Amino acid sequence: MSASSSTSSTDSKDTFLYFAFGSNLNSKRIHVNNPSAKRKGVGLLKNYRLDFNRYSERWKGSVATVVPDQDEEVWGALWEIDVKDMDNLDRQEGVERNIYRVFHPTIHVELNETAFHSETDSSFNNKTSSDNETEPAFNNETSSHSETESSFNNETPPISVNTVTARCYELIAVDPPGSDKRPSVTYLDVVIKGALESKLPEKYVHKLRRIEKKDEGINEEMEDEGEEQEGSTDIMKGSISF
C-alpha cells in the first residue's frame, strides 16, 4: 500500500471537504440539503470517539457527536461539497442555534478508484451479529488502526493514503449527565445503512450494530413523505441531521 505523509485540505475556492460520521454517511440524507456532495473516500478521525449526547425530538433519541479521546478513533465518509451548500450544511447541523460547532480536524483518508463516483453498493456484505445484541458502552471494543485497516475495502487497490483537513461538527449543546443517551432504532438504522454504503470497515460496522438503542423510533414508511409539517416524522427532511 503506497502512502503519502503530506497534509492537504484539498479544498478549492469552489468546494470544501466534509467528514461525516452520523446520518450524513447516508447519501440520500446528505443530498436533501447538499445536492452537490460527492463521495471522495473513507476517512479516519484519530483521538476521538463516537458518542450520543443530545436528545432529538425528530429522531426520538440521542444523536451522534465526536468527543476527544486519545484511545479511540471514528471512521466516516469524506464528502466534497460546493461552497454554495455550506450554509445549508451549517443550518442542517444547527450551528446558528449553538447546537453543533464547526471544527477542522486532520482526517486520515484512503482514496480508491470507486470512492470518487460510487454512491451505493447494495452488494456490500459483512457478517455481523444480530441487531438485538447491545453493548452499554460504544468504545469497549475499539480496535487499533492496524486491525481495522486489513478489512478496509479489500476489493479495490488503494491509490494513496493522505491526511487532509476537513470540515466537521461536534455537539456543544449536550444533555446533562445521567440522561438517556441511547439513539433511536430509526436513527441508528440510517447511520448503519450509511456506513455500509460508505464501505466503512467491517469491525466498525459491527460495533455500530451493537450500540444499545431505544426501541421507539420513526416509522420507516414515513421516510419519503414530501411535505414537511409541524411534528413531521419524515427522517430525510428538515434541519438537524446529525
mmCIF file of C-alpha atoms in Angstrom:
data_model
loop_
_atom_site.group_PDB
_atom_site.id
_atom_site.type_symbol
_atom_site.label_atom_id
_atom_site.label_comp_id
_atom_site.label_asym_id
_atom_site.label_seq_id
_atom_site.Cartn_x
_atom_site.Cartn_y
_atom_site.Cartn_z
ATOM 1 C CA MET A 1 0.000 0.000 0.000
ATOM 2 C CA SER A 2 1.512 3.287 -1.069
ATOM 3 C CA ALA A 3 1.325 6.151 1.376
ATOM 4 C CA SER A 4 1.870 9.861 1.407
ATOM 5 C CA SER A 5 2.767 11.819 4.513
ATOM 6 C CA SER A 6 1.650 15.144 3.105
ATOM 7 C CA THR A 7 -1.236 17.059 4.592
ATOM 8 C CA SER A 8 -3.665 18.994 2.433
ATOM 9 C CA SER A 9 -7.134 20.443 2.715
ATOM 10 C CA THR A 10 -7.686 19.640 -0.995
ATOM 11 C CA ASP A 11 -10.363 22.352 -0.916
ATOM 12 C CA SER A 12 -10.677 24.609 -3.937
ATOM 13 C CA LYS A 13 -12.288 28.022 -3.878
ATOM 14 C CA ASP A 14 -15.474 26.349 -5.088
ATOM 15 C CA THR A 15 -15.599 23.236 -2.885
ATOM 16 C CA PHE A 16 -14.747 22.040 0.613
ATOM 17 C CA LEU A 17 -14.227 18.674 2.290
ATOM 18 C CA TYR A 18 -16.663 17.431 4.934
ATOM 19 C CA PHE A 19 -16.177 14.465 7.279
ATOM 20 C CA ALA A 20 -19.491 12.729 8.103
ATOM 21 C CA PHE A 21 -19.896 10.163 10.890
ATOM 22 C CA GLY A 22 -23.662 10.169 11.586
ATOM 23 C CA SER A 23 -26.741 10.213 9.372
ATOM 24 C CA ASN A 24 -24.849 12.096 6.649
ATOM 25 C CA LEU A 25 -22.963 8.894 5.909
ATOM 26 C CA ASN A 26 -26.159 8.113 4.021
ATOM 27 C CA SER A 27 -26.164 9.622 0.508
ATOM 28 C CA LYS A 28 -29.948 10.013 0.471
ATOM 29 C CA ARG A 29 -29.807 12.038 3.670
ATOM 30 C CA ILE A 30 -26.923 14.332 2.778
ATOM 31 C CA HIS A 31 -28.307 15.106 -0.677
ATOM 32 C CA VAL A 32 -31.549 16.513 0.768
ATOM 33 C CA ASN A 33 -29.742 19.706 1.795
ATOM 34 C CA ASN A 34 -26.433 19.327 -0.031
ATOM 35 C CA PRO A 35 -27.145 18.129 -3.582
ATOM 36 C CA SER A 36 -23.596 18.843 -4.743
ATOM 37 C CA ALA A 37 -21.999 16.355 -2.298
ATOM 38 C CA LYS A 38 -19.656 13.852 -3.949
ATOM 39 C CA ARG A 39 -18.177 10.911 -2.090
ATOM 40 C CA LYS A 40 -14.357 11.067 -2.021
ATOM 41 C CA GLY A 41 -13.291 8.223 0.245
ATOM 42 C CA VAL A 42 -13.341 6.704 3.709
ATOM 43 C CA GLY A 43 -11.780 8.778 6.475
ATOM 44 C CA LEU A 44 -10.431 8.073 9.945
ATOM 45 C CA LEU A 45 -10.567 10.647 12.744
ATOM 46 C CA LYS A 46 -7.998 9.660 15.364
ATOM 47 C CA ASN A 47 -8.090 10.521 19.071
ATOM 48 C CA TYR A 48 -11.875 10.922 19.107
ATOM 49 C CA ARG A 49 -14.732 8.567 19.959
ATOM 50 C CA LEU A 50 -18.287 8.367 18.672
ATOM 51 C CA ASP A 51 -20.853 9.310 21.316
ATOM 52 C CA PHE A 52 -24.530 10.241 21.633
ATOM 53 C CA ASN A 53 -25.098 13.304 23.810
ATOM 54 C CA ARG A 54 -28.291 15.129 22.847
ATOM 55 C CA TYR A 55 -31.924 14.037 22.544
ATOM 56 C CA SER A 56 -33.574 14.896 19.220
ATOM 57 C CA GLU A 57 -37.352 15.125 19.089
ATOM 58 C CA ARG A 58 -37.201 14.487 15.348
ATOM 59 C CA TRP A 59 -35.276 11.241 15.764
ATOM 60 C CA LYS A 60 -36.858 10.240 19.110
ATOM 61 C CA GLY A 61 -33.461 9.504 20.608
ATOM 62 C CA SER A 62 -29.954 10.838 21.072
ATOM 63 C CA VAL A 63 -27.849 11.871 18.101
ATOM 64 C CA ALA A 64 -24.194 11.388 17.278
ATOM 65 C CA THR A 65 -21.196 13.535 18.012
ATOM 66 C CA VAL A 66 -17.458 13.062 18.346
ATOM 67 C CA VAL A 67 -15.677 13.542 21.672
ATOM 68 C CA PRO A 68 -11.906 13.871 22.237
ATOM 69 C CA ASP A 69 -10.432 10.580 23.471
ATOM 70 C CA GLN A 70 -6.773 9.668 22.998
ATOM 71 C CA ASP A 71 -7.512 5.935 22.898
ATOM 72 C CA GLU A 72 -10.270 5.971 20.285
ATOM 73 C CA GLU A 73 -10.954 6.646 16.612
ATOM 74 C CA VAL A 74 -14.002 7.343 14.452
ATOM 75 C CA TRP A 75 -14.496 6.148 10.883
ATOM 76 C CA GLY A 76 -16.578 8.180 8.468
ATOM 77 C CA ALA A 77 -17.178 9.337 4.912
ATOM 78 C CA LEU A 78 -15.300 12.151 3.250
ATOM 79 C CA TRP A 79 -17.510 14.287 1.005
ATOM 80 C CA GLU A 80 -16.584 17.099 -1.373
ATOM 81 C CA ILE A 81 -19.317 19.773 -1.366
ATOM 82 C CA ASP A 82 -19.790 23.013 -3.280
ATOM 83 C CA VAL A 83 -19.191 26.117 -1.182
ATOM 84 C CA LYS A 84 -22.680 27.314 -2.094
ATOM 85 C CA ASP A 85 -24.061 24.448 0.029
ATOM 86 C CA MET A 86 -22.009 25.287 3.137
ATOM 87 C CA ASP A 87 -24.765 27.404 4.706
ATOM 88 C CA ASN A 88 -27.221 24.555 4.114
ATOM 89 C CA LEU A 89 -24.924 22.139 5.931
ATOM 90 C CA ASP A 90 -24.432 24.547 8.844
ATOM 91 C CA ARG A 91 -28.190 25.065 9.079
ATOM 92 C CA GLN A 92 -28.761 21.312 8.996
ATOM 93 C CA GLU A 93 -26.384 20.912 11.936
ATOM 94 C CA GLY A 94 -27.896 23.754 13.956
ATOM 95 C CA VAL A 95 -24.740 25.886 14.025
ATOM 96 C CA GLU A 96 -26.619 29.189 14.322
ATOM 97 C CA ARG A 97 -28.581 27.793 17.269
ATOM 98 C CA ASN A 98 -25.378 26.694 19.022
ATOM 99 C CA ILE A 99 -26.251 23.012 18.852
ATOM 100 C CA TYR A 100 -23.175 21.944 16.907
ATOM 101 C CA ARG A 101 -19.977 23.839 16.241
ATOM 102 C CA VAL A 102 -17.641 23.625 13.263
ATOM 103 C CA PHE A 103 -14.070 22.402 13.664
ATOM 104 C CA HIS A 104 -11.443 21.295 11.154
ATOM 105 C CA PRO A 105 -9.623 18.136 12.268
ATOM 106 C CA THR A 106 -6.993 16.164 10.395
ATOM 107 C CA ILE A 107 -8.567 13.169 8.664
ATOM 108 C CA HIS A 108 -6.600 10.124 7.522
ATOM 109 C CA VAL A 109 -8.175 9.196 4.222
ATOM 110 C CA GLU A 110 -7.588 6.271 1.896
ATOM 111 C CA LEU A 111 -8.711 7.074 -1.623
ATOM 112 C CA ASN A 112 -9.613 4.399 -4.155
ATOM 113 C CA GLU A 113 -10.916 4.090 -7.685
ATOM 114 C CA THR A 114 -14.554 3.503 -6.736
ATOM 115 C CA ALA A 115 -14.712 6.065 -3.947
ATOM 116 C CA PHE A 116 -14.810 9.034 -6.305
ATOM 117 C CA HIS A 117 -18.051 8.242 -8.107
ATOM 118 C CA SER A 118 -19.772 5.376 -6.287
ATOM 119 C CA GLU A 119 -22.865 6.368 -4.298
ATOM 120 C CA THR A 120 -24.145 2.931 -3.280
ATOM 121 C CA ASP A 121 -23.078 -0.676 -3.165
ATOM 122 C CA SER A 122 -26.053 -2.882 -2.418
ATOM 123 C CA SER A 123 -23.876 -5.971 -2.709
ATOM 124 C CA PHE A 124 -21.641 -4.964 0.202
ATOM 125 C CA ASN A 125 -21.612 -7.938 2.508
ATOM 126 C CA ASN A 126 -20.316 -8.003 6.042
ATOM 127 C CA LYS A 127 -21.007 -10.626 8.655
ATOM 128 C CA THR A 128 -22.139 -9.072 11.897
ATOM 129 C CA SER A 129 -24.048 -10.090 14.960
ATOM 130 C CA SER A 130 -27.796 -9.706 15.277
ATOM 131 C CA ASP A 131 -29.150 -6.197 15.747
ATOM 132 C CA ASN A 132 -30.549 -7.443 19.054
ATOM 133 C CA GLU A 133 -27.049 -7.580 20.514
ATOM 134 C CA THR A 134 -26.178 -4.484 22.501
ATOM 135 C CA GLU A 135 -23.266 -3.100 24.405
ATOM 136 C CA PRO A 136 -23.664 -0.428 27.087
ATOM 137 C CA ALA A 137 -20.511 1.445 26.108
ATOM 138 C CA PHE A 138 -19.740 2.030 22.448
ATOM 139 C CA ASN A 139 -15.994 2.211 22.908
ATOM 140 C CA ASN A 140 -15.400 -1.062 24.753
ATOM 141 C CA GLU A 141 -14.211 -2.975 21.712
ATOM 142 C CA THR A 142 -12.221 -0.371 19.837
ATOM 143 C CA SER A 143 -9.546 -1.993 17.714
ATOM 144 C CA SER A 144 -6.291 -0.432 16.635
ATOM 145 C CA HIS A 145 -5.894 1.192 13.258
ATOM 146 C CA SER A 146 -3.765 -1.722 12.090
ATOM 147 C CA GLU A 147 -6.515 -4.213 12.925
ATOM 148 C CA THR A 148 -9.246 -2.365 11.067
ATOM 149 C CA GLU A 149 -7.094 -1.480 8.098
ATOM 150 C CA SER A 150 -6.978 -5.082 6.906
ATOM 151 C CA SER A 151 -10.752 -5.135 6.407
ATOM 152 C CA PHE A 152 -10.865 -1.776 4.658
ATOM 153 C CA ASN A 153 -12.143 -2.062 1.122
ATOM 154 C CA ASN A 154 -10.052 -5.081 0.193
ATOM 155 C CA GLU A 155 -11.605 -5.403 -3.255
ATOM 156 C CA THR A 156 -10.134 -2.159 -4.620
ATOM 157 C CA PRO A 157 -6.384 -1.462 -4.520
ATOM 158 C CA PRO A 158 -5.785 1.886 -2.803
ATOM 159 C CA ILE A 159 -4.316 4.785 -4.700
ATOM 160 C CA SER A 160 -2.829 6.564 -1.708
ATOM 161 C CA VAL A 161 -3.175 7.346 1.962
ATOM 162 C CA ASN A 162 -3.162 11.029 2.856
ATOM 163 C CA THR A 163 -4.044 13.309 5.710
ATOM 164 C CA VAL A 164 -6.440 16.092 4.850
ATOM 165 C CA THR A 165 -8.178 18.841 6.763
ATOM 166 C CA ALA A 166 -11.958 18.593 6.598
ATOM 167 C CA ARG A 167 -14.996 20.395 7.959
ATOM 168 C CA CYS A 168 -16.614 18.509 10.834
ATOM 169 C CA TYR A 169 -19.232 19.157 13.524
ATOM 170 C CA GLU A 170 -19.328 18.390 17.240
ATOM 171 C CA LEU A 171 -22.114 18.925 19.754
ATOM 172 C CA ILE A 172 -21.821 21.835 22.142
ATOM 173 C CA ALA A 173 -25.426 21.676 23.420
ATOM 174 C CA VAL A 174 -25.358 18.376 25.291
ATOM 175 C CA ASP A 175 -27.815 16.784 27.694
ATOM 176 C CA PRO A 176 -26.960 16.699 31.422
ATOM 177 C CA PRO A 177 -25.169 13.702 32.972
ATOM 178 C CA GLY A 178 -27.500 10.799 33.676
ATOM 179 C CA SER A 179 -29.718 11.455 30.651
ATOM 180 C CA ASP A 180 -30.772 8.600 28.395
ATOM 181 C CA LYS A 181 -28.127 8.756 25.671
ATOM 182 C CA ARG A 182 -29.409 5.891 23.540
ATOM 183 C CA PRO A 183 -30.153 6.607 19.866
ATOM 184 C CA SER A 184 -33.482 5.514 18.431
ATOM 185 C CA VAL A 185 -33.668 2.373 16.329
ATOM 186 C CA THR A 186 -34.558 4.532 13.308
ATOM 187 C CA TYR A 187 -31.618 6.895 13.690
ATOM 188 C CA LEU A 188 -29.147 4.082 14.196
ATOM 189 C CA ASP A 189 -30.547 2.264 11.166
ATOM 190 C CA VAL A 190 -29.921 5.341 8.986
ATOM 191 C CA VAL A 191 -26.351 5.561 10.316
ATOM 192 C CA ILE A 192 -25.665 1.853 9.732
ATOM 193 C CA LYS A 193 -27.077 1.958 6.213
ATOM 194 C CA GLY A 194 -24.814 4.919 5.540
ATOM 195 C CA ALA A 195 -21.823 3.089 6.998
ATOM 196 C CA LEU A 196 -22.443 0.126 4.705
ATOM 197 C CA GLU A 197 -22.924 2.413 1.733
ATOM 198 C CA SER A 198 -19.700 4.239 2.622
ATOM 199 C CA LYS A 199 -17.854 0.913 2.941
ATOM 200 C CA LEU A 200 -16.586 1.584 6.439
ATOM 201 C CA PRO A 201 -14.503 -1.247 7.950
ATOM 202 C CA GLU A 202 -16.430 -4.363 8.950
ATOM 203 C CA LYS A 203 -15.298 -4.199 12.569
ATOM 204 C CA TYR A 204 -16.579 -0.653 12.867
ATOM 205 C CA VAL A 205 -19.957 -1.502 11.316
ATOM 206 C CA HIS A 206 -20.161 -4.437 13.725
ATOM 207 C CA LYS A 207 -19.690 -2.014 16.632
ATOM 208 C CA LEU A 208 -22.394 0.277 15.274
ATOM 209 C CA ARG A 209 -24.811 -2.643 15.137
ATOM 210 C CA ARG A 210 -24.142 -3.427 18.792
ATOM 211 C CA ILE A 211 -24.835 0.047 20.169
ATOM 212 C CA GLU A 212 -27.645 -0.039 22.706
ATOM 213 C CA LYS A 213 -30.684 1.656 21.202
ATOM 214 C CA LYS A 214 -34.215 2.687 22.103
ATOM 215 C CA ASP A 215 -36.982 0.557 20.653
ATOM 216 C CA GLU A 216 -39.080 3.597 19.843
ATOM 217 C CA GLY A 217 -38.432 5.431 16.631
ATOM 218 C CA ILE A 218 -39.884 6.857 13.461
ATOM 219 C CA ASN A 219 -41.951 4.682 11.174
ATOM 220 C CA GLU A 220 -39.847 3.877 8.107
ATOM 221 C CA GLU A 221 -42.967 4.267 5.959
ATOM 222 C CA MET A 222 -42.836 8.000 6.650
ATOM 223 C CA GLU A 223 -39.395 8.248 5.074
ATOM 224 C CA ASP A 224 -40.434 9.558 1.677
ATOM 225 C CA GLU A 225 -43.247 11.944 2.608
ATOM 226 C CA GLY A 226 -42.683 15.130 0.694
ATOM 227 C CA GLU A 227 -44.482 17.759 2.761
ATOM 228 C CA GLU A 228 -42.924 18.928 5.989
ATOM 229 C CA GLN A 229 -45.433 19.669 8.737
ATOM 230 C CA GLU A 230 -45.070 20.559 12.378
ATOM 231 C CA GLY A 231 -44.155 17.376 14.184
ATOM 232 C CA SER A 232 -43.340 15.617 10.913
ATOM 233 C CA THR A 233 -41.613 12.270 11.240
ATOM 234 C CA ASP A 234 -40.000 12.347 7.807
ATOM 235 C CA ILE A 235 -36.460 11.272 8.661
ATOM 236 C CA MET A 236 -34.949 12.569 5.440
ATOM 237 C CA LYS A 237 -36.346 16.107 5.627
ATOM 238 C CA GLY A 238 -35.779 19.231 7.646
ATOM 239 C CA SER A 239 -32.909 20.674 9.630
ATOM 240 C CA ILE A 240 -30.553 18.985 12.047
ATOM 241 C CA SER A 241 -29.463 15.735 10.506
ATOM 242 C CA PHE A 242 -26.612 14.824 12.833
#
